[in-house]
Structures are given as structure tokens and as C-alpha cells.
Amino acid sequence: IDTSPRNFGDKHEDGTPILNRYSTVLTNGYDYPGAQAMLYAEGIKNKEDMVKKPQVGIASVWWEGNPCNSHLLELGNKVKAAVDKQGFIGWQFNTIGVSDAVTQGNEGMRFSLQSREIIADSIETVTVAQHHDANISIPGCDKNMPGCVMAMLRHNRPSIMIYGGSIQPGKSKLTGGDLSISSCFESAGALMYGKINEETMDDIVRHACPGPGGCGGMYTANTMASGLEVMGLTLPGSSSFPAGSPAKFRECENAAEAIRVCLEKDIKPRDLVTKESLENALVLTAALGGSTNSVLHFLAISHTADLNLTIDDFQRVADKTPILANIKPFGKYMMNDLYEIGGIPSVCKFLISAGLLNGTLMTVTGKTLEQNVANAPTLEPTQDIIRPLSDPIQPKGPIRILYGSLAPGGAVAKITGKEGETFTGKARVFDREEQLIHAFTQGDVKPTENTVLVIRYEGPAGGPGMPEQLKSSALLIGANLKNVALITDGRYSGASHGFIVGHITPEAQRGGPIAIVKDGDVITIDAVNNKLDLHLSDQEIAQRLSEWKQPPLRVNRGTLGKYCRLVGDASHGAVTDLF
Ligand code: FES
């Protein structure tokens, strides 16, 4: 008996199509009786089921201690029941994950970006090693979504993603306003500079997260979920169905029907992730004013799919796409407000009709994007959440790709227009974020003259893990320090706004010019001409670079030790499989 994976179109002896093309390696004949014995032990009922039923891996990025992910096991249970109802066999497993809001401090955040690679490695490993015929992945927090999709692209078996959904806004009794996770970070700066008292601070922290779900603004999780939805990797509406809503539970049931369609029509991740669908994702991200972390993640997804998206594509798309979403961090509303007016399907319908999105691309439903959203509610002219093209929040997308003497390999800024378009100031240099936070806590960052805070040795290898300078950027906002900018070879949060530049490449650890900046050097961030320059002569820069000595890696052992040796630069997605 031939036990190699079957081709699409092969048939069982009774003429029915073989949908269990990979698990058939184990389940036909008796080459692997031990495997069959274990599968019977796990619940396969009879020989016919063993030989014929497709086995669907259901991977949730579930763990407790983080509202973005703690409800995903429940979603996985619903998917399993629905998969079983389809006459398939669902095998649940889960991966590790970390929360960007919890992985704070000196050590924690260094594991955040790296967790994307571990999620991808984990799902790839289980799917291929266990001979799953298809995969349904259920991510929640930021790095989960690209991690799941990178795994899909590696195993390239029919796959669907179900986003865990957004959290509801919190309510502060004392301030009376809606709260999001960024309210907490920003209030810390306000407390430090005496703008609120401890009672208010405590009330904000106590009420900001009222239940399960990913952060509710257009931060990284919602940005990535929306972008992957428009790429056809989820069912329509996945990115805007609130966590815990009946719509989210229905999506779990519908995903099982859709995985049948993918198996029957042989729709695979590499059929859906194309240069054209990535372009759609970039357009939607720009129109939504999405997170700069999406630059890293879409580059990583493109790399995994062997496509050639470049950092410059983000600038090209931003230049032609207006910001239409009046959603936090720099707008007024949250993802749940967008859900009420039709969610991402209505946005897609609008952008397709405006000629900004390509609606002809295939999706996991077996239909095109345009067909999927045809019945979505049309955006009402009276609503204020998605602006018309004639009255955008800003005429261009927020992501700026900057180059210059400080960033020969590129850097990423998020410019909303509120912060102005150029900034020149004197450098104040910190070799890690904690030094800057210490300066903040001592009241030692004073708004007396234009200052560019430089946080370096925080890149993919140097951090390691390219930690988000979340606290620093939020403190700047909370303290309302308007004549202070921040640049880093690390990342900054999707919730950040203000004059902040990250992803500076090459990073300091690998000898980028950011390594040779000294206190008092003059730096210009120019978002009109997309430049990031150190005002020194070429000779001075070359002289300082020749004198620079590479410091030893901060971590040599364990998972981060492996990571910082393997990881590539931010302008290519900071991936670890660059071989
Ligand atoms: Fe998990 Fe924001 S920290 S989605």
C-alpha cells in the first residue's frame, strides 16, 4: 500500500475524494499500526473513520493570565464540536504565547517578537509531525496572528484563522470616559508629572480591561486581524466580531464548514497569500491607520510565502491611501464601534467600490473577497467612524518609511499629522530603555529644548527581541512632552502616537549608525521627505563607526540566545528562517 501523501483529486476505492491526504500516511494499511492504536485511543471510533476522515488540527494560542488569549480554549472547544459535526476529526492543541501588555520590564518584552517565531514553529511542528490534513488556528494577542499564518505558509495545508476578538471598552467611574489599555500606559505619565492623582490612576487600571479580548483600538492585534481578513485567511467579519459575542461563536461553527470547502477545493494558504492580497492588506492597514508592527509582520509573512514584498511597498501604499478610520490610538472610536456599523466587511465593501481594494481575490470561503462582503451593510453617510474619501482623517496612510544617515537600511514612523511633519532636536542617548525610564522618574527629561531621545541596543539581535519601548512612548504622551521625540532600533507599541521612530536599521548591535550617536548631536526627523538624519559629516560618521566596538550579545543561552543569533533585520521582518 502506498502511504505517501495523496494528491488533490485522488479518490478512495469507493470513488469518494480523498480529503485526508496527509493523515492517510498513517491510517491506510499497517505500516504504522502503533500510530493507529494511539489514534483509536484518542477517540477514532472505527476503521472507516480511521481510513477516511480528515484530521483537522485546531491550534489555539491559549494561556491564562491575559484577556487577549484566556478565552481561546473555549473557542477551540466550539471549533472541535463543529469540525466533528462535519464528519471530520478535530485534534486540539495549543501553543505558547505572551501578552505585549504583560511582558513589560527589563526581561519580559524581549520575548514578545520572538514568541511569533515559536508560535509558527510550534504549529508547523504539530501539523506536519502529526500528519494533520488541515488547520484552524485561533490567535488572540499581537504576535499570535502572524505566527499562525507563518505556520500555515510553511505547512501549506488548507487552513483558516479565527481571531479571538476585541475586548469591550472599560469605564472609569472617576473620569467618566471609555478606557482602553493605552489609557493605563498614558495615565502613568500623567501621574508622574502630577496631572492626575493616585486614586484616579487606580480607578483607570482597575477598570480598563472589563473582560476577554484583544486590545480594542486599531493596535497591533486588530491591525493584523483586519489585514489577514482582507487577505482571505479568515471568514468575513472575524477581525471585528467582539470577543465573547454570539457572532464570534457562530464564526467558530462556520469555520468548520469553510475548512470543508478548503479541503474539497484544495484552497491552501499559499493560494491566498500573494503579492496582490498583501497589497490589499497594506491598503486596508493604511486606511485603518494601523500599527507599525504590521510592517514587520507582513514582511515576515511575505518572506515565509517566498514573495518579495519590501519595506518600500509600505510607503508606496501609504502615499496613495488616505486614513479613513477614526479609531484609537489617534481617533475616537474602538473596534467594537466599527462592528456596530458593519465591521471590516463593510469597510472592504466600501474600499472595493472606491477602487482601493482588489475584490477579485480568492478567500477561505471559496468565494472572492467581493462576493464575501456583497451583503455587508453599506456604510451610512451619517456615521463618523469611517470617513468618506472626500473628508479623510489624513490624506495619506500613517506609516512612514524613513531613510537617511541614521537609518541607511530604513526606519518606521507612524505620522498622523497631529505631531507636525518635521522635528529637529539634540540627542540624548540611552543604551537601553530602563535608563530612560529612570530619567523620567527622576523628572530628568525636561521640556526645555527640542530633544530627541535615542534608545539603542534594543534591536532584534541587540535587545534581544526588539522590545517595544512602550513605557517610554506612553510616558511621553501622558506627560504631554511635546518638544521631545523618540527614536529607537527597537519597536514601539501599536498604541503609541506622537513623534516616534522605530525599527532603525541596521540596529546598533550590528553596527548601525545609531550606535555612534553622542549626547548633543543634532537629529532631524523629516516626515515630509521621509528622512532620518544625523547632522554630522560623512567623514565624522565614518570615523566614529571605525572606532566603534561591537559589544557582546546580552544573552548567550536559552531561547533568546538562539534567537539573537538567527534573527534578521527589521527591514526584512526580523525572521529567524533566513537560510
Ligand atoms: Fe494583547 Fe494588546 S496586549 S492584544
Coordinates of C-alpha atoms and ligand atoms in Angstrom, one line a residue:
I1 CA 0.0 0.0 0.0
D2 CA 1.3 3.4 -0.9
T3 CA 1.4 5.5 2.2
S4 CA 2.8 8.8 0.8
P5 CA 0.6 11.9 1.0
R6 CA -2.1 11.7 -1.7
N7 CA -2.6 14.2 -4.5
F8 CA -5.6 16.5 -4.7
G9 CA -8.2 14.7 -6.8
D10 CA -7.2 11.2 -5.7
K11 CA -10.1 9.0 -4.8
H12 CA -10.9 6.3 -2.3
E13 CA -11.8 2.9 -3.6
D14 CA -15.5 3.8 -3.5
G15 CA -14.9 6.8 -5.7
T16 CA -15.2 9.5 -2.9
P17 CA -12.4 12.1 -3.0
I18 CA -9.6 11.7 -0.6
L19 CA -9.7 14.7 1.7
N20 CA -7.4 13.1 4.3
R21 CA -4.4 13.5 2.0
Y22 CA -1.8 13.7 4.8
S23 CA -3.2 11.6 7.6
T24 CA -3.7 8.7 5.1
V25 CA 0.1 8.1 5.5
L26 CA -0.7 6.8 9.0
T27 CA -4.3 5.5 8.6
N28 CA -4.1 3.3 5.4
G29 CA -2.6 -0.2 5.6
Y30 CA -0.5 -1.3 8.5
D31 CA 2.8 0.4 8.0
Y32 CA 2.2 2.4 11.2
P33 CA -0.1 0.3 13.4
G34 CA 1.2 1.9 16.6
A35 CA 0.0 5.3 15.3
Q36 CA -3.4 3.9 14.5
A37 CA -3.6 2.3 18.0
M38 CA -2.9 5.7 19.5
L39 CA -5.5 7.4 17.3
Y40 CA -8.1 4.8 18.4
A41 CA -7.1 5.5 22.0
E42 CA -7.8 9.2 21.3
G43 CA -11.3 8.6 20.1
I44 CA -11.4 7.4 16.4
K45 CA -14.4 5.2 16.5
N46 CA -14.0 2.6 13.7
K47 CA -11.9 1.5 10.8
E48 CA -13.9 3.6 8.3
D49 CA -13.3 6.7 10.2
M50 CA -9.7 5.9 10.5
V51 CA -9.2 5.4 6.8
K52 CA -11.4 8.2 5.5
K53 CA -12.0 11.1 7.9
P54 CA -9.8 14.2 7.5
Q55 CA -7.9 15.1 10.7
V56 CA -8.1 18.9 11.4
G57 CA -5.6 20.4 13.8
I58 CA -7.2 23.1 16.0
A59 CA -4.4 25.3 17.3
S60 CA -5.4 27.9 19.9
V61 CA -2.8 30.3 21.3
W62 CA -4.4 29.8 24.7
W63 CA -3.0 30.5 28.1
E64 CA -4.3 32.1 31.2
G65 CA -3.2 35.5 32.7
N66 CA -4.0 37.6 29.7
P67 CA -7.5 38.6 28.5
C68 CA -6.4 38.6 24.8
N69 CA -6.0 34.8 25.0
S70 CA -7.6 33.3 28.1
H71 CA -10.9 32.7 26.2
L72 CA -9.4 30.9 23.2
L73 CA -9.6 27.4 24.6
E74 CA -13.4 27.9 24.7
L75 CA -13.4 28.9 21.1
G76 CA -11.2 25.9 20.3
N77 CA -13.8 23.6 22.0
K78 CA -16.6 25.1 19.8
V79 CA -14.5 24.6 16.7
K80 CA -13.8 21.0 17.6
A81 CA -17.5 20.3 18.1
A82 CA -18.3 21.9 14.7
V83 CA -15.4 20.0 13.0
D84 CA -16.8 16.7 14.4
K85 CA -20.2 17.7 13.1
Q86 CA -18.7 18.0 9.6
G87 CA -17.7 14.4 9.8
F88 CA -14.0 15.3 10.4
I89 CA -11.8 14.6 13.4
G90 CA -10.6 17.7 15.3
W91 CA -7.4 17.5 17.3
Q92 CA -6.9 20.4 19.6
F93 CA -3.5 21.7 20.6
N94 CA -2.2 25.0 21.8
T95 CA 1.0 27.0 21.5
I96 CA 2.7 29.3 23.9
G97 CA 2.2 33.0 23.6
V98 CA 3.0 36.1 25.5
S99 CA 1.0 39.3 26.0
D100 CA 2.6 42.6 25.0
A101 CA 0.8 44.3 27.8
V102 CA 2.1 41.8 30.4
T103 CA 5.6 41.2 29.1
Q104 CA 6.8 44.5 30.4
G105 CA 10.0 45.4 32.2
N106 CA 13.6 44.5 31.7
E107 CA 13.2 40.9 30.7
G108 CA 9.6 40.2 29.6
M109 CA 9.3 42.3 26.4
R110 CA 12.4 40.7 24.9
F111 CA 10.3 37.6 24.5
S112 CA 7.5 39.2 22.6
L113 CA 8.6 39.3 19.0
Q114 CA 10.4 36.1 19.5
S115 CA 7.1 34.4 20.5
R116 CA 5.9 34.9 16.9
E117 CA 8.6 32.5 15.7
I118 CA 7.9 30.0 18.5
I119 CA 4.2 30.1 17.6
A120 CA 5.0 29.5 13.9
D121 CA 7.5 26.7 14.8
S122 CA 5.0 25.1 17.2
I123 CA 2.0 24.9 14.8
E124 CA 4.2 23.9 11.9
T125 CA 5.7 21.1 14.1
V126 CA 2.5 19.7 15.3
T127 CA 0.7 20.0 11.9
V128 CA 3.4 18.2 9.9
A129 CA 4.6 15.8 12.6
Q130 CA 1.0 14.7 13.5
H131 CA 0.0 14.4 9.8
H132 CA -2.9 16.8 10.1
D133 CA -4.9 17.3 6.8
A134 CA -5.9 20.9 7.6
N135 CA -5.5 23.5 10.3
I136 CA -7.8 26.0 12.1
S137 CA -5.7 28.4 14.2
I138 CA -7.2 30.7 16.9
P139 CA -4.9 33.6 17.9
G140 CA -5.5 36.5 20.2
C141 CA -2.7 38.8 21.1
D142 CA -0.4 40.7 18.7
K143 CA 2.3 38.2 17.7
N144 CA -0.2 35.4 17.5
M145 CA -1.7 36.3 14.2
P146 CA 1.5 36.4 12.1
G147 CA 2.8 33.4 13.9
C148 CA -0.2 31.3 13.0
V149 CA -0.1 32.5 9.4
M150 CA 3.6 31.9 9.0
A151 CA 3.0 28.3 10.2
M152 CA 0.2 28.0 7.6
L153 CA 2.5 29.1 4.9
R154 CA 5.2 26.6 5.9
H155 CA 2.9 23.5 6.0
N156 CA 0.6 24.9 3.3
R157 CA -2.3 22.7 4.1
P158 CA -5.9 24.0 3.9
S159 CA -6.1 26.5 6.8
I160 CA -8.4 29.1 8.4
M161 CA -7.6 31.6 11.1
I162 CA -10.2 32.7 13.7
Y163 CA -9.2 35.9 15.6
G164 CA -10.2 35.8 19.3
G165 CA -11.9 39.2 19.0
S166 CA -11.7 42.6 20.7
I167 CA -12.3 43.4 24.3
Q168 CA -15.1 45.8 25.3
P169 CA -14.1 49.3 26.4
G170 CA -13.6 49.8 30.1
K171 CA -15.5 52.5 32.0
S172 CA -13.8 54.8 34.6
K173 CA -16.0 55.8 37.4
L174 CA -13.9 58.8 38.2
T175 CA -13.1 60.2 34.7
G176 CA -16.4 59.0 33.2
G177 CA -14.7 58.1 29.9
D178 CA -14.2 54.9 28.0
L179 CA -10.9 53.2 28.8
S180 CA -8.5 51.1 26.7
I181 CA -5.2 49.5 27.6
S182 CA -3.4 52.6 26.4
S183 CA -5.3 54.7 29.0
C184 CA -3.2 52.8 31.6
F185 CA 0.1 53.5 30.0
E186 CA -0.7 57.1 29.3
S187 CA -2.1 57.7 32.8
A188 CA 1.3 56.6 34.3
G189 CA 2.9 59.5 32.6
A190 CA 0.1 61.8 33.7
L191 CA 0.6 60.6 37.3
M192 CA 4.4 61.0 37.2
Y193 CA 4.0 64.6 36.1
G194 CA 1.2 65.4 38.6
K195 CA -1.6 65.7 36.1
I196 CA -3.8 63.0 37.9
N197 CA -3.7 61.6 41.4
E198 CA -3.3 58.0 42.6
E199 CA -7.0 57.5 43.2
T200 CA -7.7 58.2 39.5
M201 CA -4.8 56.1 38.4
D202 CA -6.1 53.2 40.4
D203 CA -9.6 53.6 39.0
I204 CA -8.3 53.6 35.4
V205 CA -6.1 50.4 36.0
R206 CA -8.9 48.7 37.8
H207 CA -11.5 49.2 35.0
A208 CA -9.5 49.4 31.8
C209 CA -10.0 45.7 30.9
P210 CA -13.6 44.5 31.7
G211 CA -13.4 41.0 30.1
P212 CA -11.8 38.9 27.4
G213 CA -10.5 40.1 24.1
G214 CA -7.5 41.7 22.4
C215 CA -6.9 45.4 22.9
G216 CA -9.8 47.3 21.4
G217 CA -8.2 50.1 19.4
M218 CA -6.5 49.8 16.0
Y219 CA -3.4 48.5 17.7
T220 CA -1.3 45.6 16.5
A221 CA -3.8 42.7 17.2
N222 CA -6.7 44.4 15.4
T223 CA -4.5 45.7 12.6
M224 CA -3.2 42.2 11.9
A225 CA -6.6 40.5 12.2
S226 CA -8.0 43.0 9.8
G227 CA -5.2 42.7 7.3
L228 CA -5.4 38.9 7.4
E229 CA -9.1 39.0 7.0
V230 CA -8.8 41.1 3.8
M231 CA -6.2 38.6 2.6
G232 CA -8.9 35.9 2.7
L233 CA -7.4 33.9 5.5
T234 CA -10.4 34.3 7.9
L235 CA -14.1 34.2 7.5
P236 CA -15.6 37.6 6.7
G237 CA -16.1 39.6 9.9
S238 CA -13.5 37.7 12.0
S239 CA -11.5 40.8 12.9
S240 CA -14.4 42.8 14.2
F241 CA -16.6 40.3 15.9
P242 CA -16.2 41.1 19.6
A243 CA -14.7 38.5 21.9
G244 CA -17.4 36.5 23.6
S245 CA -20.1 37.7 21.2
P246 CA -22.6 35.3 19.6
A247 CA -21.2 36.3 16.3
K248 CA -17.7 35.1 17.4
F249 CA -19.2 31.7 18.5
R250 CA -21.1 31.4 15.1
E251 CA -17.8 32.1 13.3
C252 CA -16.3 29.1 15.1
E253 CA -19.1 26.9 13.8
N254 CA -18.9 28.3 10.3
A255 CA -15.1 27.8 10.2
A256 CA -15.7 24.0 10.2
E257 CA -17.9 24.3 7.1
A258 CA -15.3 26.6 5.5
I259 CA -12.4 24.1 6.2
R260 CA -14.5 21.5 4.3
V261 CA -14.7 23.9 1.3
C262 CA -10.9 24.5 1.5
L263 CA -10.3 20.7 1.6
E264 CA -12.7 20.0 -1.2
K265 CA -11.5 22.8 -3.4
D266 CA -7.8 22.5 -2.4
I267 CA -7.6 26.1 -1.2
K268 CA -4.3 26.5 0.5
P269 CA -2.5 29.4 2.3
R270 CA -0.1 29.9 -0.5
D271 CA -3.0 30.3 -2.9
L272 CA -4.3 33.1 -0.7
V273 CA -1.2 34.9 0.4
T274 CA 0.0 36.5 -2.8
K275 CA 1.6 39.8 -3.8
E276 CA -1.9 41.1 -4.6
S277 CA -3.5 40.0 -1.3
L278 CA -0.6 41.5 0.6
E279 CA -1.2 44.8 -1.3
N280 CA -4.8 44.6 -0.1
A281 CA -3.6 44.1 3.4
L282 CA -1.4 47.1 3.2
V283 CA -4.2 49.3 1.7
L284 CA -6.6 48.3 4.5
T285 CA -3.9 48.8 7.1
A286 CA -3.2 52.3 5.8
A287 CA -6.9 53.2 5.6
L288 CA -7.4 52.0 9.2
G289 CA -4.4 53.9 10.5
G290 CA -3.0 50.5 11.6
S291 CA 0.0 49.7 13.7
T292 CA 3.7 50.0 12.6
N293 CA 4.2 46.5 13.9
S294 CA 2.3 45.3 10.8
V295 CA 5.4 46.3 8.8
L296 CA 7.4 43.6 10.5
H297 CA 4.7 41.1 10.3
F298 CA 3.6 41.5 6.7
L299 CA 7.3 41.4 5.7
A300 CA 7.7 38.2 7.7
I301 CA 4.6 36.7 6.1
S302 CA 5.8 37.7 2.6
H303 CA 9.2 36.1 3.3
T304 CA 7.6 32.9 4.5
A305 CA 5.5 32.7 1.4
D306 CA 8.6 33.3 -0.8
L307 CA 7.2 36.6 -2.0
N308 CA 9.1 39.9 -2.5
L309 CA 7.2 42.5 -0.5
T310 CA 9.6 45.2 0.6
I311 CA 9.7 47.9 3.2
D312 CA 9.2 50.5 0.4
D313 CA 5.9 48.9 -0.6
F314 CA 4.5 50.3 2.7
Q315 CA 5.5 53.8 1.7
R316 CA 4.1 53.4 -1.8
V317 CA 0.7 52.2 -0.4
A318 CA 0.6 54.9 2.4
D319 CA 1.2 57.6 -0.2
K320 CA -1.9 56.6 -2.2
T321 CA -4.2 55.6 0.7
P322 CA -5.9 58.1 3.0
I323 CA -6.5 57.3 6.6
L324 CA -10.3 56.9 6.9
A325 CA -10.8 55.2 10.3
N326 CA -11.5 57.5 13.2
I327 CA -10.3 54.8 15.6
K328 CA -7.9 54.8 18.5
P329 CA -5.0 55.3 19.1
F330 CA -5.3 58.6 17.3
G331 CA -9.0 58.6 16.6
K332 CA -12.1 58.5 18.7
Y333 CA -13.6 55.0 18.4
M334 CA -12.8 51.4 19.1
M335 CA -13.1 48.2 17.0
N336 CA -16.4 47.4 18.7
D337 CA -17.9 50.6 17.4
L338 CA -16.8 49.6 13.9
Y339 CA -18.5 46.3 14.4
E340 CA -21.8 48.1 15.1
I341 CA -21.8 49.7 11.7
G342 CA -20.8 46.6 9.8
G343 CA -17.2 45.9 10.8
I344 CA -14.4 45.1 8.4
P345 CA -16.7 43.6 5.7
S346 CA -18.4 47.0 5.3
V347 CA -15.1 48.7 5.2
C348 CA -13.9 46.3 2.5
K349 CA -17.1 46.7 0.5
F350 CA -16.6 50.5 0.6
L351 CA -12.9 50.3 -0.4
I352 CA -13.7 47.8 -3.2
S353 CA -16.3 50.2 -4.6
A354 CA -13.8 53.0 -4.3
G355 CA -11.3 51.1 -6.3
L356 CA -8.8 50.9 -3.5
L357 CA -9.1 47.1 -2.8
N358 CA -8.9 44.3 -5.3
G359 CA -12.2 42.3 -4.7
T360 CA -11.4 39.5 -7.2
L361 CA -9.1 37.6 -4.9
M362 CA -10.0 34.1 -3.5
T363 CA -10.7 33.5 0.2
V364 CA -11.2 30.6 2.5
T365 CA -14.9 30.6 1.8
G366 CA -14.2 29.5 -1.8
K367 CA -15.6 32.9 -2.9
T368 CA -13.9 36.1 -3.8
L369 CA -13.5 39.0 -1.3
E370 CA -16.1 41.0 -3.2
Q371 CA -18.6 38.1 -3.1
N372 CA -18.0 37.7 0.7
V373 CA -18.8 41.3 1.5
A374 CA -21.6 41.9 -1.0
N375 CA -24.3 41.6 1.7
A376 CA -22.4 43.6 4.3
P377 CA -24.2 46.8 5.4
T378 CA -23.3 49.8 3.4
L379 CA -21.6 52.5 5.5
E380 CA -24.1 55.2 6.3
P381 CA -23.1 58.8 5.4
T382 CA -24.1 59.8 9.0
Q383 CA -21.6 57.7 10.8
D384 CA -18.3 59.2 11.9
I385 CA -16.2 56.0 12.3
I386 CA -15.1 55.5 8.7
R387 CA -14.8 58.8 7.0
P388 CA -15.6 59.4 3.3
L389 CA -12.8 59.7 0.8
S390 CA -13.7 63.4 0.5
D391 CA -13.0 64.0 4.2
P392 CA -10.3 61.7 5.4
I393 CA -8.6 61.9 8.8
Q394 CA -5.4 62.4 6.8
P395 CA -4.8 62.2 3.0
K396 CA -2.0 59.6 3.4
G397 CA -1.6 56.5 5.4
P398 CA 0.2 56.9 8.7
I399 CA 3.2 54.7 8.2
R400 CA 6.4 56.4 7.0
I401 CA 9.5 54.6 5.9
L402 CA 12.4 56.8 6.6
Y403 CA 15.9 56.6 5.3
G404 CA 19.0 58.7 6.0
S405 CA 22.4 58.8 7.6
L406 CA 20.9 57.4 10.8
A407 CA 18.9 54.7 9.0
P408 CA 20.6 53.5 5.8
G409 CA 18.5 50.3 5.9
G410 CA 15.3 52.1 6.8
A411 CA 13.2 53.0 9.8
V412 CA 9.5 53.2 10.5
A413 CA 7.5 56.1 11.9
K414 CA 3.8 56.5 12.4
I415 CA 2.8 60.0 11.4
T416 CA -0.8 61.1 11.9
G417 CA -0.3 64.8 11.2
K418 CA -1.1 65.8 14.7
E419 CA 2.6 65.9 15.8
G420 CA 3.8 68.0 12.9
E421 CA 5.9 66.9 10.0
T422 CA 9.5 67.6 10.9
F423 CA 11.3 67.7 14.1
T424 CA 14.9 68.7 14.9
G425 CA 16.4 68.3 18.3
K426 CA 19.5 67.5 20.3
A427 CA 20.2 63.8 21.0
R428 CA 20.0 62.4 24.5
V429 CA 21.3 58.8 24.3
F430 CA 20.3 55.8 26.3
D431 CA 21.7 52.3 25.7
R432 CA 18.5 50.6 27.0
E433 CA 15.0 51.7 27.8
E434 CA 15.4 51.3 31.5
Q435 CA 17.9 54.1 31.6
L436 CA 15.4 56.5 30.0
I437 CA 12.6 55.4 32.3
H438 CA 14.9 56.1 35.3
A439 CA 15.5 59.6 33.9
F440 CA 11.7 60.1 33.5
T441 CA 11.1 59.0 37.1
Q442 CA 13.7 61.5 38.3
G443 CA 12.0 64.3 36.4
D444 CA 15.2 64.4 34.3
V445 CA 13.5 64.7 30.9
K446 CA 12.7 68.3 30.8
P447 CA 10.8 70.1 28.0
T448 CA 13.3 73.0 27.9
E449 CA 14.6 72.5 24.4
N450 CA 13.8 70.2 21.5
T451 CA 15.2 66.8 22.4
V452 CA 15.5 63.5 20.5
L453 CA 15.6 60.6 22.9
V454 CA 17.7 57.8 21.4
I455 CA 17.1 54.3 22.8
R456 CA 19.5 51.9 21.2
Y457 CA 20.9 48.3 21.5
E458 CA 17.2 47.3 21.6
G459 CA 17.0 45.9 18.0
P460 CA 16.2 42.3 17.1
A461 CA 19.7 40.9 18.0
G462 CA 20.7 43.6 20.5
G463 CA 17.6 43.8 22.7
P464 CA 17.4 41.0 22.0
G465 CA 13.9 40.6 20.6
M466 CA 13.3 44.2 19.5
P467 CA 11.3 45.1 22.6
E468 CA 8.6 47.7 22.4
Q469 CA 9.6 51.0 24.0
L470 CA 6.1 51.0 25.3
K471 CA 6.6 52.7 28.6
S472 CA 8.8 55.4 27.2
S473 CA 6.5 56.3 24.4
A474 CA 3.4 56.2 26.6
L475 CA 5.2 58.3 29.3
L476 CA 5.9 60.9 26.6
I477 CA 2.3 61.1 25.7
G478 CA 1.0 61.0 29.2
A479 CA 3.4 63.7 30.3
N480 CA 2.4 65.7 27.2
L481 CA 6.1 66.5 26.4
K482 CA 5.5 68.0 23.0
N483 CA 9.1 69.0 22.2
V484 CA 10.5 65.6 22.8
A485 CA 10.8 62.9 20.1
L486 CA 11.9 59.3 20.5
I487 CA 13.9 57.2 18.1
T488 CA 15.0 53.6 18.6
D489 CA 16.2 50.4 16.9
G490 CA 13.5 48.6 19.0
R491 CA 9.8 48.8 18.4
Y492 CA 7.1 50.9 19.9
S493 CA 3.6 49.9 20.6
G494 CA 0.7 49.9 18.2
A495 CA -1.0 52.1 20.8
S496 CA 1.7 54.7 20.6
H497 CA 1.3 58.0 18.8
G498 CA 3.5 61.2 18.6
F499 CA 6.9 61.8 17.0
I500 CA 8.3 58.3 17.4
V501 CA 10.6 56.4 15.1
G502 CA 11.4 52.8 15.5
H503 CA 12.8 49.8 13.6
I504 CA 16.0 51.7 12.8
T505 CA 18.1 49.5 10.6
P506 CA 20.9 48.5 10.8
E507 CA 20.5 48.2 14.6
A508 CA 23.2 49.3 17.0
Q509 CA 24.3 45.8 17.9
R510 CA 25.1 45.2 14.2
G511 CA 27.0 48.4 13.7
G512 CA 24.3 50.8 12.5
P513 CA 25.0 54.5 12.7
I514 CA 22.6 54.8 15.7
A515 CA 25.4 53.2 17.7
I516 CA 27.7 56.2 17.2
V517 CA 25.3 59.0 18.2
K518 CA 26.5 61.1 21.2
D519 CA 24.6 63.3 23.5
G520 CA 24.1 66.8 21.9
D521 CA 24.3 65.6 18.3
V522 CA 21.6 67.1 16.2
I523 CA 19.0 64.8 14.7
T524 CA 16.2 65.6 12.2
I525 CA 13.0 63.5 11.7
D526 CA 11.5 64.7 8.4
A527 CA 8.2 63.0 7.6
V528 CA 7.7 65.2 4.5
N529 CA 10.8 63.8 2.7
N530 CA 10.9 60.6 4.8
K531 CA 14.3 61.2 6.2
L532 CA 16.1 60.4 9.5
D533 CA 19.4 62.2 9.6
L534 CA 22.2 62.8 12.0
H535 CA 23.7 66.2 11.3
L536 CA 27.3 65.1 11.0
S537 CA 29.7 65.0 8.0
D538 CA 30.1 61.7 6.2
Q539 CA 33.8 61.7 7.4
E540 CA 32.8 62.1 11.0
I541 CA 30.2 59.3 10.8
A542 CA 32.8 57.1 9.1
Q543 CA 35.4 58.0 11.7
R544 CA 33.1 57.2 14.6
L545 CA 32.0 53.9 13.0
S546 CA 35.6 52.9 12.6
E547 CA 36.2 53.4 16.3
W548 CA 33.0 51.6 17.4
K549 CA 33.5 48.2 19.0
Q550 CA 30.7 45.7 18.9
P551 CA 29.5 44.8 22.5
P552 CA 28.9 41.2 23.4
L553 CA 25.4 39.9 22.9
R554 CA 23.4 40.4 26.1
V555 CA 22.1 36.8 26.1
N556 CA 24.0 33.8 25.1
R557 CA 21.9 30.8 26.2
G558 CA 18.4 29.6 26.1
T559 CA 15.7 30.6 23.7
L560 CA 16.8 34.2 23.4
G561 CA 20.4 33.1 22.9
K562 CA 19.3 31.1 19.9
Y563 CA 17.0 33.9 18.7
C564 CA 19.6 36.7 18.6
R565 CA 22.0 34.5 16.6
L566 CA 19.4 33.7 14.0
V567 CA 17.3 36.8 13.6
G568 CA 17.4 39.0 10.6
D569 CA 17.0 42.8 10.4
A570 CA 13.7 44.7 11.0
S571 CA 13.6 45.9 7.4
H572 CA 13.1 42.2 6.4
G573 CA 10.6 41.3 9.0
A574 CA 13.0 40.1 11.8
V575 CA 12.5 36.5 10.8
T576 CA 14.6 33.6 12.0
D577 CA 14.4 31.3 9.0
L578 CA 16.6 33.3 6.6
F579 CA 18.6 30.4 5.4
Ligands
FES1 FE1 -2.8 41.5 23.7 FE2 -3.0 44.1 23.2 S1 -1.8 43.2 24.7 S2 -3.9 42.5 22.1

